[in-house]
Tab-separated table of C-alpha atoms in Angstrom:
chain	number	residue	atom	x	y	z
A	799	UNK	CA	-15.757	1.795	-21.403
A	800	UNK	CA	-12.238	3.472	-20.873
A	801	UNK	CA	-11.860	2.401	-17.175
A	802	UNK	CA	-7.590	3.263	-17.278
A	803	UNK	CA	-9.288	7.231	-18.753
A	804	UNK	CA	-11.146	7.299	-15.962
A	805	UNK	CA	-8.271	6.071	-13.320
A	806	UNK	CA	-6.389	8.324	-14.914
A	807	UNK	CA	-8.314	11.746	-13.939
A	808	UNK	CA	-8.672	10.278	-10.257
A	809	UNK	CA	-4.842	9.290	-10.258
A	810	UNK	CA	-3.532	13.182	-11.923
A	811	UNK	CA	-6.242	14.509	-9.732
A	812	UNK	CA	-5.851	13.359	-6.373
A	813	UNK	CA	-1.994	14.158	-6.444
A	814	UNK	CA	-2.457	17.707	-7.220
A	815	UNK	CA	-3.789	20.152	-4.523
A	816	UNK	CA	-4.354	22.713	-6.933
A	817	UNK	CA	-6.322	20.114	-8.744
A	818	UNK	CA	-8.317	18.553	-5.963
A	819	UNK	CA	-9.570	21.988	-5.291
A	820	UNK	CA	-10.663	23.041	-9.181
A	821	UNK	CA	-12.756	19.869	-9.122
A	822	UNK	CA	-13.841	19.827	-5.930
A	823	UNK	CA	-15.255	23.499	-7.035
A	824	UNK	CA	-16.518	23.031	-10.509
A	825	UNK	CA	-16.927	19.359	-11.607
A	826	UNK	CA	-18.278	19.438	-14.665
A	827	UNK	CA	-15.955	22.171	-15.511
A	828	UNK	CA	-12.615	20.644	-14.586
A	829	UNK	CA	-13.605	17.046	-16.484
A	830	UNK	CA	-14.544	19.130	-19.693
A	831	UNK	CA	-10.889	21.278	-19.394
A	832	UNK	CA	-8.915	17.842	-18.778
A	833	UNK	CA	-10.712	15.537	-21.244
A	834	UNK	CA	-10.167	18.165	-23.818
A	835	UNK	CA	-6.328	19.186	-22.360
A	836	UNK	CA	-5.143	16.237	-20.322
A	837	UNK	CA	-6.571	13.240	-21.187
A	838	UNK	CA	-3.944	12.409	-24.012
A	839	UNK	CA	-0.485	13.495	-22.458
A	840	UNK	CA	1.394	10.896	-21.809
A	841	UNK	CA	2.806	11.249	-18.013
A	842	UNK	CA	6.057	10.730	-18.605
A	843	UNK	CA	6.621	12.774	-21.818
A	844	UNK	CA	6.488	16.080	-23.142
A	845	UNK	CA	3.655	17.035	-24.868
A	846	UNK	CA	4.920	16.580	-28.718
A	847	UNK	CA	4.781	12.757	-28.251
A	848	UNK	CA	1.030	12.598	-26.806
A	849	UNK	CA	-1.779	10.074	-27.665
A	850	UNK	CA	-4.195	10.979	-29.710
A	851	UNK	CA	-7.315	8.291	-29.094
A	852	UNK	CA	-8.654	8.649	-25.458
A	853	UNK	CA	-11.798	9.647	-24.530
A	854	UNK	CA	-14.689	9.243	-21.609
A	855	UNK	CA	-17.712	7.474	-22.552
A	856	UNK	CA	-21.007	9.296	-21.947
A	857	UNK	CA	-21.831	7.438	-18.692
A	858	UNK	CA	-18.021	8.099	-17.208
A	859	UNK	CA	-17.970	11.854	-17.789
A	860	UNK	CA	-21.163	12.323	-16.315
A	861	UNK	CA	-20.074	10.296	-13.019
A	862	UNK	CA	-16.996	12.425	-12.858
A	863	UNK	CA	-19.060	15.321	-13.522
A	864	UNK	CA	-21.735	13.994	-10.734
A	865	UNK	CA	-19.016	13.750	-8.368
A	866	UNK	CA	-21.273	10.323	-8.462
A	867	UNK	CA	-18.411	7.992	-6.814
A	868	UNK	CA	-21.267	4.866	-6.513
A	869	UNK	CA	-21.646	5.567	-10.283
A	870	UNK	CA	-17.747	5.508	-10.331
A	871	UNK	CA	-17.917	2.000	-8.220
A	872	UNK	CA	-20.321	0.834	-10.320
A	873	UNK	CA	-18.083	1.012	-13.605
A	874	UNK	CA	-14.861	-0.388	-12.051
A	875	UNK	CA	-13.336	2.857	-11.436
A	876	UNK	CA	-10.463	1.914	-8.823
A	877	UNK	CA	-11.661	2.180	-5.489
A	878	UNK	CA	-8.554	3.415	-3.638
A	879	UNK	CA	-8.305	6.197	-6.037
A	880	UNK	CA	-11.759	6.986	-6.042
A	881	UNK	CA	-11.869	6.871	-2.228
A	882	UNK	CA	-8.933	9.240	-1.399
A	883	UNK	CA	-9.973	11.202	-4.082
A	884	UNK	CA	-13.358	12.042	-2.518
A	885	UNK	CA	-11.870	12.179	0.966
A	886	UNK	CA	-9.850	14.955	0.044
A	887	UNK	CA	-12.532	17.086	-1.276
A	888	UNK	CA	-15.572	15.882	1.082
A	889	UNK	CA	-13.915	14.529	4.548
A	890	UNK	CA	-14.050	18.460	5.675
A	891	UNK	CA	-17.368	18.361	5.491
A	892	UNK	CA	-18.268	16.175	7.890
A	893	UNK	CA	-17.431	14.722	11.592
A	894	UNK	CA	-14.515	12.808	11.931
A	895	UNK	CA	-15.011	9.477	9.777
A	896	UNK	CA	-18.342	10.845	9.015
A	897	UNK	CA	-17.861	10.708	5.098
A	898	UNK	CA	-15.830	7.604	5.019
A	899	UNK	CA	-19.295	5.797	6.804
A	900	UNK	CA	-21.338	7.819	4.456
A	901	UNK	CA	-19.881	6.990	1.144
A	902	UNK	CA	-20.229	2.963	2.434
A	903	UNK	CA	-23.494	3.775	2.766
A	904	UNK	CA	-24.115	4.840	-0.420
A	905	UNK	CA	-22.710	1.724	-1.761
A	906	UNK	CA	-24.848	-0.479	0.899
A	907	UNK	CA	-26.710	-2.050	-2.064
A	908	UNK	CA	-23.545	-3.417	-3.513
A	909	UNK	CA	-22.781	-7.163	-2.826
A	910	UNK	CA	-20.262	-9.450	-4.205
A	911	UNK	CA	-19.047	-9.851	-7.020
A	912	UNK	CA	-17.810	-6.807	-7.379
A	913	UNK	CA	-17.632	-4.799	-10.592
A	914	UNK	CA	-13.905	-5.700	-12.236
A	915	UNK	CA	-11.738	-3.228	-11.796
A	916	UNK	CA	-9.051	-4.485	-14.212
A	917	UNK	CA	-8.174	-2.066	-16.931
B	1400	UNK	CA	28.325	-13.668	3.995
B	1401	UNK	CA	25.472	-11.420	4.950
B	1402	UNK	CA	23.570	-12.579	7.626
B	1403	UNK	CA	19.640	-12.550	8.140
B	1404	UNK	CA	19.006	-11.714	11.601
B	1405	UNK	CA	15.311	-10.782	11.863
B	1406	UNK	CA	12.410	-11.310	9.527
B	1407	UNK	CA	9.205	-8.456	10.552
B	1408	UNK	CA	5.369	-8.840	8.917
B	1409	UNK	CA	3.618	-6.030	9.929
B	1410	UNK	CA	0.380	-4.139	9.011
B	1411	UNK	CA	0.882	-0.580	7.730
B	1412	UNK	CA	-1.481	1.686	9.261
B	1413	UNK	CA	-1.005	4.946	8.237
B	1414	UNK	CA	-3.453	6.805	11.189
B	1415	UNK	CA	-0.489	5.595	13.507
B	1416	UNK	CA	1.672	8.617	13.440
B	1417	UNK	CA	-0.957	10.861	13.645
B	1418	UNK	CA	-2.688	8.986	16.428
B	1419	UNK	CA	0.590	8.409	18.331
B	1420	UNK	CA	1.684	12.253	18.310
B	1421	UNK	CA	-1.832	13.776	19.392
B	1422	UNK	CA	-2.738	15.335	22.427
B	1423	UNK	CA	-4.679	16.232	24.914
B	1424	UNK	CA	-8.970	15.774	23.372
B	1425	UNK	CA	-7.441	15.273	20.017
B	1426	UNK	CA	-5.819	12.149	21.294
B	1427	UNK	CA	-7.964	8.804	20.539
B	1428	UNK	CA	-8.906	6.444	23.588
B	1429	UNK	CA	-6.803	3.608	21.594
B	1430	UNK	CA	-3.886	5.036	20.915
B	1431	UNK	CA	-1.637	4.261	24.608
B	1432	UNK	CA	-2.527	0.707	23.730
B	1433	UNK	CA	-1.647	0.858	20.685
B	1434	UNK	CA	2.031	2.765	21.448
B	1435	UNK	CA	2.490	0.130	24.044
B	1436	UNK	CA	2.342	-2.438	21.552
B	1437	UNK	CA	4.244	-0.951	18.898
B	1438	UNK	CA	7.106	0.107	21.337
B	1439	UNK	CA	7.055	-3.778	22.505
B	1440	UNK	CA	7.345	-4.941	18.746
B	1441	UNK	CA	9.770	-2.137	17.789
B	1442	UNK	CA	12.376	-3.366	20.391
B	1443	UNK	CA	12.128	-7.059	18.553
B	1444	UNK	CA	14.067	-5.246	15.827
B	1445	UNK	CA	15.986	-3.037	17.751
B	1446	UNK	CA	17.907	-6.525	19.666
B	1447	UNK	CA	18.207	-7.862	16.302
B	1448	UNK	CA	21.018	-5.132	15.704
B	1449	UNK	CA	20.648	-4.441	12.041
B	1450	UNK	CA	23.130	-2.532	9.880
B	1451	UNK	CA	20.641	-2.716	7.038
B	1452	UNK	CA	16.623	-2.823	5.847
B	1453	UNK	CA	15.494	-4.613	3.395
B	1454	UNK	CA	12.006	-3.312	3.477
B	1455	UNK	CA	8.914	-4.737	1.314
B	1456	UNK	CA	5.812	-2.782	0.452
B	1457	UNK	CA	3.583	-1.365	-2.018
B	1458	UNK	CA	3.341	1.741	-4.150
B	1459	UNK	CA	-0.232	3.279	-3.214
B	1460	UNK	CA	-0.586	5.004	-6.580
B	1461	UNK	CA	1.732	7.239	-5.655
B	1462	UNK	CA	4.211	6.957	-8.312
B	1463	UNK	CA	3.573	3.710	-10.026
B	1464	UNK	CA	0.912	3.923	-12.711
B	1465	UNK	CA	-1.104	2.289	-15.148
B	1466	UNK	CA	0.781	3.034	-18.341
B	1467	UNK	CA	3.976	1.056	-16.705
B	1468	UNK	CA	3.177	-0.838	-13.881
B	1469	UNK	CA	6.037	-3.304	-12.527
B	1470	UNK	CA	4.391	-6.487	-10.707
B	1471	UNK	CA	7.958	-6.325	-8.640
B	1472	UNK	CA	10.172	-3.907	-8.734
B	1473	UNK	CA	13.475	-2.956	-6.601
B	1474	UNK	CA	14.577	0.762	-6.196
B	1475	UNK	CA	18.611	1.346	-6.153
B	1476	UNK	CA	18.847	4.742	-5.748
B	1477	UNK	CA	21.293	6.483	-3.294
B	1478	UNK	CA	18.819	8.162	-1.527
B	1479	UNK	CA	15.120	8.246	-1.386
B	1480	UNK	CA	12.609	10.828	-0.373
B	1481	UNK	CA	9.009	9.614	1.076
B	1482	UNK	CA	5.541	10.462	1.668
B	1483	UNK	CA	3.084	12.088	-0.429
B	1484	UNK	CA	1.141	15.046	-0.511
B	1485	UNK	CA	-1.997	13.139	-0.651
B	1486	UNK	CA	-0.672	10.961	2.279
B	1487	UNK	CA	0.548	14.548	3.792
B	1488	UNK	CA	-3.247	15.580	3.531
B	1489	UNK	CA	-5.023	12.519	4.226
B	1490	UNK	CA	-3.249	10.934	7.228
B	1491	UNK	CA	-0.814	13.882	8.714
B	1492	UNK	CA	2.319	11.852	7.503
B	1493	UNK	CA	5.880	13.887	7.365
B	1494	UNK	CA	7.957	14.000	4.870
B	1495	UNK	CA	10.673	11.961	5.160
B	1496	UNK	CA	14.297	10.949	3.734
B	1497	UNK	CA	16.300	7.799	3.218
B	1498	UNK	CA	19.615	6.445	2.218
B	1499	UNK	CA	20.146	3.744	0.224
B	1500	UNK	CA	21.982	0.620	0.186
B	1501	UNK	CA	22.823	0.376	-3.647
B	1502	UNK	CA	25.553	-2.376	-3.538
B	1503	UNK	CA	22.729	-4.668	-1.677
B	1504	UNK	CA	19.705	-3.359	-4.386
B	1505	UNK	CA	22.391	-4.303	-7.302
B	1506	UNK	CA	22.817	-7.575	-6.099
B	1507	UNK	CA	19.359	-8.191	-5.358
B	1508	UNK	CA	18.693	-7.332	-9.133
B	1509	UNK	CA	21.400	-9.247	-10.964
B	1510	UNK	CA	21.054	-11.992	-8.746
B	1511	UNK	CA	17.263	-11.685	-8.938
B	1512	UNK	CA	17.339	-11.845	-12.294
B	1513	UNK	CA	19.245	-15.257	-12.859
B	1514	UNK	CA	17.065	-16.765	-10.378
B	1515	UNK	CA	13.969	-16.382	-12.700
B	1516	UNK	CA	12.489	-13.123	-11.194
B	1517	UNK	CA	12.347	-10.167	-14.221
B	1518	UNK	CA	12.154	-7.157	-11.162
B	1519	UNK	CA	12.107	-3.708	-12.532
B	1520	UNK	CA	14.476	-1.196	-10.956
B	1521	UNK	CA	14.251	2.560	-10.699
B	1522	UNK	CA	16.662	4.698	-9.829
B	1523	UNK	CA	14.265	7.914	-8.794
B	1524	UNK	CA	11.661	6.230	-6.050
B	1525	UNK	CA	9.579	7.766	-3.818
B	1526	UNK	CA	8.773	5.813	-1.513
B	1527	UNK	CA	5.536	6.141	0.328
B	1528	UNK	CA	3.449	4.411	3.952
B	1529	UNK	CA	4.043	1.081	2.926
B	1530	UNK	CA	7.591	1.780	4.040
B	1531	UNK	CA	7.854	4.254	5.882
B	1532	UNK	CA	5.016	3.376	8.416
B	1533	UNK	CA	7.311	0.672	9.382
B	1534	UNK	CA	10.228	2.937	9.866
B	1535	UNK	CA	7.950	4.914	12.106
B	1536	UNK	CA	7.015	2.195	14.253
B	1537	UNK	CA	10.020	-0.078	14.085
B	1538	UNK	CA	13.285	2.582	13.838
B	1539	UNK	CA	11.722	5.854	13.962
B	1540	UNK	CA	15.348	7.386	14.543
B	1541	UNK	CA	15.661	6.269	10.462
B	1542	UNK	CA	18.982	5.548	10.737
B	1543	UNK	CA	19.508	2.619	9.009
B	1544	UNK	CA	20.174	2.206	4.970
B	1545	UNK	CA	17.130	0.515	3.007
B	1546	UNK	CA	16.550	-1.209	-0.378
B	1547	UNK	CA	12.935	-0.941	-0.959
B	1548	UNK	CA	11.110	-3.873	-3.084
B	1549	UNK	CA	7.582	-3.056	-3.953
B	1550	UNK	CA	5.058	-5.363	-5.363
B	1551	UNK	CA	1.825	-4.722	-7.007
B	1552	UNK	CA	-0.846	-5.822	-4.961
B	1553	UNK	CA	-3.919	-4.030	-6.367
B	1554	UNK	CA	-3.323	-3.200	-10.129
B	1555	UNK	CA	-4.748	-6.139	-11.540
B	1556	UNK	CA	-3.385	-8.431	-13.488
B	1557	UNK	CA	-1.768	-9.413	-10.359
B	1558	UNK	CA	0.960	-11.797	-9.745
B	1559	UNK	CA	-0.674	-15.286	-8.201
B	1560	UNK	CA	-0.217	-15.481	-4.346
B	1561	UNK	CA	2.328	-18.514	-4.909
B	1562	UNK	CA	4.350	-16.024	-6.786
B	1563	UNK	CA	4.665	-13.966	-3.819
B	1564	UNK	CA	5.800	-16.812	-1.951
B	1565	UNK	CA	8.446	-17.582	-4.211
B	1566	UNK	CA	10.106	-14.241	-4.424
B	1567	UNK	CA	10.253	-14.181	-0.805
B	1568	UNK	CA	11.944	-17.021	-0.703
B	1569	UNK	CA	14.470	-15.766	-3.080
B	1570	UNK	CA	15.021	-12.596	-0.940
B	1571	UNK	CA	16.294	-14.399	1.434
B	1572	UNK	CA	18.145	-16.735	-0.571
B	1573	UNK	CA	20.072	-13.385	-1.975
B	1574	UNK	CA	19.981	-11.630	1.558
B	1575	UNK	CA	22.206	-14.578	2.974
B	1576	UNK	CA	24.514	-14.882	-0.152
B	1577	UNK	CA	25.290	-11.204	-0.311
B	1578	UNK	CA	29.167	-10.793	0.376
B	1579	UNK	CA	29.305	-8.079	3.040
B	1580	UNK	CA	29.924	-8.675	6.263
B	1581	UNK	CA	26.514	-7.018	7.566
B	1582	UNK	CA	23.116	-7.488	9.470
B	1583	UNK	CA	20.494	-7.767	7.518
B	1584	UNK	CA	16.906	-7.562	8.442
B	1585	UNK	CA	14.026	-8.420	6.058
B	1586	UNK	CA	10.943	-6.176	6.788
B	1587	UNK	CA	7.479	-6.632	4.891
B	1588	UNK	CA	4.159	-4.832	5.107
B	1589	UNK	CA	0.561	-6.215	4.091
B	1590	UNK	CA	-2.892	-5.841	5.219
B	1591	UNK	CA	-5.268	-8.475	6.520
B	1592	UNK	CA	-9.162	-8.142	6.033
B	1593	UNK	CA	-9.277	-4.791	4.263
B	1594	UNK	CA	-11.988	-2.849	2.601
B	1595	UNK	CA	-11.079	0.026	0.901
B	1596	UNK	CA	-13.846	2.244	-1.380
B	1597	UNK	CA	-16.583	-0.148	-1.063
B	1598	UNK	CA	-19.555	-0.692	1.451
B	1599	UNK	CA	-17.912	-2.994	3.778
B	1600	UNK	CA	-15.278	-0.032	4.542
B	1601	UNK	CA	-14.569	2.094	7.731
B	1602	UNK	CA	-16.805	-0.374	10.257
B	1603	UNK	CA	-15.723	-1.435	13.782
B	1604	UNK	CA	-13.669	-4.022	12.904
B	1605	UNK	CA	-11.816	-5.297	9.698
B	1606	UNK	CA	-14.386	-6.575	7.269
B	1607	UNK	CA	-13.878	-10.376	7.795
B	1608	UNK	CA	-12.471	-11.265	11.591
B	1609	UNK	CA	-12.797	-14.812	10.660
B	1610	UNK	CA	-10.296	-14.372	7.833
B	1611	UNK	CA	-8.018	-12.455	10.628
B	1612	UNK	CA	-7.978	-15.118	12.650
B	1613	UNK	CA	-6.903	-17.407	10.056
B	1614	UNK	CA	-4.878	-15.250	8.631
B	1615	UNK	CA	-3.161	-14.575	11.731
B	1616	UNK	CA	-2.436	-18.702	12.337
B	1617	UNK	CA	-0.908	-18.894	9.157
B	1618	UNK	CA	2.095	-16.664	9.195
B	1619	UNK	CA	2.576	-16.820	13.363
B	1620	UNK	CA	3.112	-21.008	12.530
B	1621	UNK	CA	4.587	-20.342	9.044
B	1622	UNK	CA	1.769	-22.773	7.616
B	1623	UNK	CA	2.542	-21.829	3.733
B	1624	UNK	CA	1.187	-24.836	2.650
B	1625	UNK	CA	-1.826	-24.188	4.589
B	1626	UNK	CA	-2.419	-20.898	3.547
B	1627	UNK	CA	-1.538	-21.480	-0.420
B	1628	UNK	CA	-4.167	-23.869	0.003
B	1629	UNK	CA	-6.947	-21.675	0.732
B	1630	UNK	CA	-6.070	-18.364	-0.548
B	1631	UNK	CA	-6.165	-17.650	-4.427
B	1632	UNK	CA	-6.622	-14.338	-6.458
B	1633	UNK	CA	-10.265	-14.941	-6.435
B	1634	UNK	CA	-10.681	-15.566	-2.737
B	1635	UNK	CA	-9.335	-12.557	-1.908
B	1636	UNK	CA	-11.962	-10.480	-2.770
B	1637	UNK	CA	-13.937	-11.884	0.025
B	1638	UNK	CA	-12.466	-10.495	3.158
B	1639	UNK	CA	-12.204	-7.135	1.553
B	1640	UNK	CA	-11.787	-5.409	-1.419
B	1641	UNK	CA	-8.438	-4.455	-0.576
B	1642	UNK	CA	-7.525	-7.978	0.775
B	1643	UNK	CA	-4.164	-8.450	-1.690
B	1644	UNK	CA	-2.265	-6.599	0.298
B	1645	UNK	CA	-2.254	-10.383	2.637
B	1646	UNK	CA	-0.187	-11.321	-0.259
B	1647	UNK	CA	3.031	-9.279	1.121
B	1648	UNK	CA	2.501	-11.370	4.250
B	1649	UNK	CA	2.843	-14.326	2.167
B	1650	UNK	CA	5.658	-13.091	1.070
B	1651	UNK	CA	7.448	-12.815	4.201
B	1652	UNK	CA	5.888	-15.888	5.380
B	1653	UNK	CA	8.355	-17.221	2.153
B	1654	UNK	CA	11.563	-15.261	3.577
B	1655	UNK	CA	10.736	-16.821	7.021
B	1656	UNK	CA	10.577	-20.177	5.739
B	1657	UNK	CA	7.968	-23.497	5.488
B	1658	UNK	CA	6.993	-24.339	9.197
B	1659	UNK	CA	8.593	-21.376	11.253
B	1660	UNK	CA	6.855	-20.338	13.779
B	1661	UNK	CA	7.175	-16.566	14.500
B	1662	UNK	CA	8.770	-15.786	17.645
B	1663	UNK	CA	6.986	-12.864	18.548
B	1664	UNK	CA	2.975	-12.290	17.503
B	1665	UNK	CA	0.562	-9.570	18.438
B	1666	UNK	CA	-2.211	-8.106	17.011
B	1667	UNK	CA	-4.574	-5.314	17.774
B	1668	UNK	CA	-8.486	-5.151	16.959
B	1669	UNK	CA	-8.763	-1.418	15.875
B	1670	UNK	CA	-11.478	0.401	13.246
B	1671	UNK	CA	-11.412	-0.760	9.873
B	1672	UNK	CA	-8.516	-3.357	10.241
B	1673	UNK	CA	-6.558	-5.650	12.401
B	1674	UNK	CA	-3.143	-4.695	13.807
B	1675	UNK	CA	-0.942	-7.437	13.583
B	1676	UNK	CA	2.674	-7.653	13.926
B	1677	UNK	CA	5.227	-10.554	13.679
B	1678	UNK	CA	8.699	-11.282	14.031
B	1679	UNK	CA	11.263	-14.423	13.513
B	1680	UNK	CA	15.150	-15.105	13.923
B	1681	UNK	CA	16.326	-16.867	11.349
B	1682	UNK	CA	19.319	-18.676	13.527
B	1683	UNK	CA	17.390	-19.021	16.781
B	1684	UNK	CA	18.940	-15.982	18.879
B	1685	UNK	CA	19.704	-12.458	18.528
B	1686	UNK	CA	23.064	-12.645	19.621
């Protein structure tokens, strides 16, 4: 798994509005474009000096893709990212708190302990 | 010598400025309580008559990151902008704007440093709600310079909760040695119970009331001992997902010292989380 690959998308994600919006629109679309275009740059550098090795597995693209955030819980994907994250592109869509109830709900059949979410 | 005049623990709810400023049906049936409280615990600061905040929190991954995460880290900037868009969008927060007390943040680092604590520094923070929730409840006219110390509280590997202890300890060792003739006040922000992207999230009531009340008995009789005792890394993941943010309070619990008991306590049952608020003086009085 590349957990910290898939905190990253979340993390460059959820602080971009323009960003939030793309994958809030086409999911699948936006995680093939930054895999392929954003997955390497290093945050704090230009783009000569990127990385060259990171990738999603199988199983993490297609939760990204999925907007699937139990799938996301379920491989240690950060919570608080994926949970603002989601918020931002799904809260609108319901009553007030509505969503935040919903998405516990969807992870009702999760009990301790917890998948690690250490990178 | 600098002098300590009030040590504040306080949650750092982030639906408080938004709930506080609405009106009319938009306004939620908790919120006067809640104001009423928060005006009651702002004045505790306000006698304490502070020329300067040091204010503890944590970076929400807002600009600390995975590929260089500090466990502790103090900002000694000039000035500091704060608030996110994402905290912008998801809780109605302002932007905001700070100034700095750099002479204080240098001495906390070199100082810090001898004393056995390797704290990162940056020089371009922004801060975000850890910090400036507490500005909004406790000096919303933001008046006051800051030095901002952050701590990572849910990037694991995390710092043990003894660790916490210690550096707060050390805060106020360097807060009281500091040659400046100026008020100081020590302000830290946790959480209690807290469950945050998981399915315990969003209920009634924080996740674990039991740990609350515990919780709550610890820091308002400054039982350290007590609390180191039952609270570990592990633990924490049983009152919430998002529990290590307690370990801030423990950390303040270390700058208010083994055995003192608060002088002011409160707490407030809402959604999701307990309010709680706390504040000592170090030398007895305000005066």
């Amino acid at each position: 798994m590349s957990k910290y690959l898939l905190n990253k998308f979340l993390f460059t994600v959820d602080r971009d509005p323009d960003l939030v919006e793309r994958y809030r629109e086409d999911p699948r679309g936006t995680v093939e474009w930054w895999e392929a275009e954003y997955a390497n740059r290093l945050l704090s550098c230009h783009g000569g000096e990127a990385s060259t090795w990171l990738r999603f597995e199988d199983a993490e693209r297609e939760a990204l893709a999925g907007h699937d955030y139990p799938k996301l819980f379920e491989l240690g994907a950060h919570p608080f990212l994926t949970l603002t994250l989601f918020i931002a592109m799904f809260e609108r869509d319901h009553e007030p708190m509505g969503f935040q109830t919903e998405y516990a709900r969807r992870l009702a059949h999760m009990t301790l302990p917890y998948p690690d979410i250490a990178t | 010598m600098a002098e300590l005049v009030a040590v504040i623990a306080s949650t750092h709810h982030p639906f408080y400025y938004r709930a506080s400023t609405a009106t009319g049906e938009d306004r939620p049936p908790f919120a006067d309580e809640w104001v009423r409280k928060v005006e009651a615990f702002r004045e505790t600061l306000t006698k304490a008559r502070p020329d300067v905040l040091v204010m503890v929190g944590s970076d929400h991954f807002h600009q600390l990151w995975l590929d260089n995460m500090p466990q502790f880290l103090v900002g000694k900037a000039p000035f500091y902008d704060a608030n996110w868009y994402n905290e912008e969008r998801e809780f109605g927060l302002p932007r905001m704007f700070f100034t700095g007390q750099e002479d204080l943040s240098a001495y906390i680092l070199r100082e810090g440093l001898d004393a056995g604590f390797d704290l990162a520094f940056s020089n371009e923070l922004r801060i975000d709600h850890s910090i400036t929730c507490p500005i909004i409840t406790l000096r919303p006219q933001n008046d006051l310079p800051i030095v901002p110390i952050y701590t990572n509280i849910f990037a694991p590997p995390l710092p043990r909760p003894k660790r916490f202890v210690q550096l707060g300890r050390t805060i106020r060792e360097l807060v009281e040695s500091w040659p400046a003739d100026k008020r100081v006040a020590v302000i830290g922000t946790g959480h209690l119970s807290l469950e945050l992207g998981g399915p315990r999230q969003f209920g009634p009531h924080g996740p674990d009331p039991e740990f609350d009340r515990k919780a709550v008995e610890w820091i308002s009789s400054g039982d350290i001992e007590g609390c180191l005792s039952e609270v570990t890394l592990d633990s924490l993941h049983l009152p919430g997902n998002a529990t290590h943010g307690f370990m801030d309070f423990m950390l303040m619990m270390g700058v208010a010292g083994e055995g003192a008991k608060a002088d002011y306590v409160d707490t407030y049952d809402l959604f999701h989380t307990m309010e709680a608020y706390f504040t000592w003086y170090p030398n007895g009085g305000v005066a």
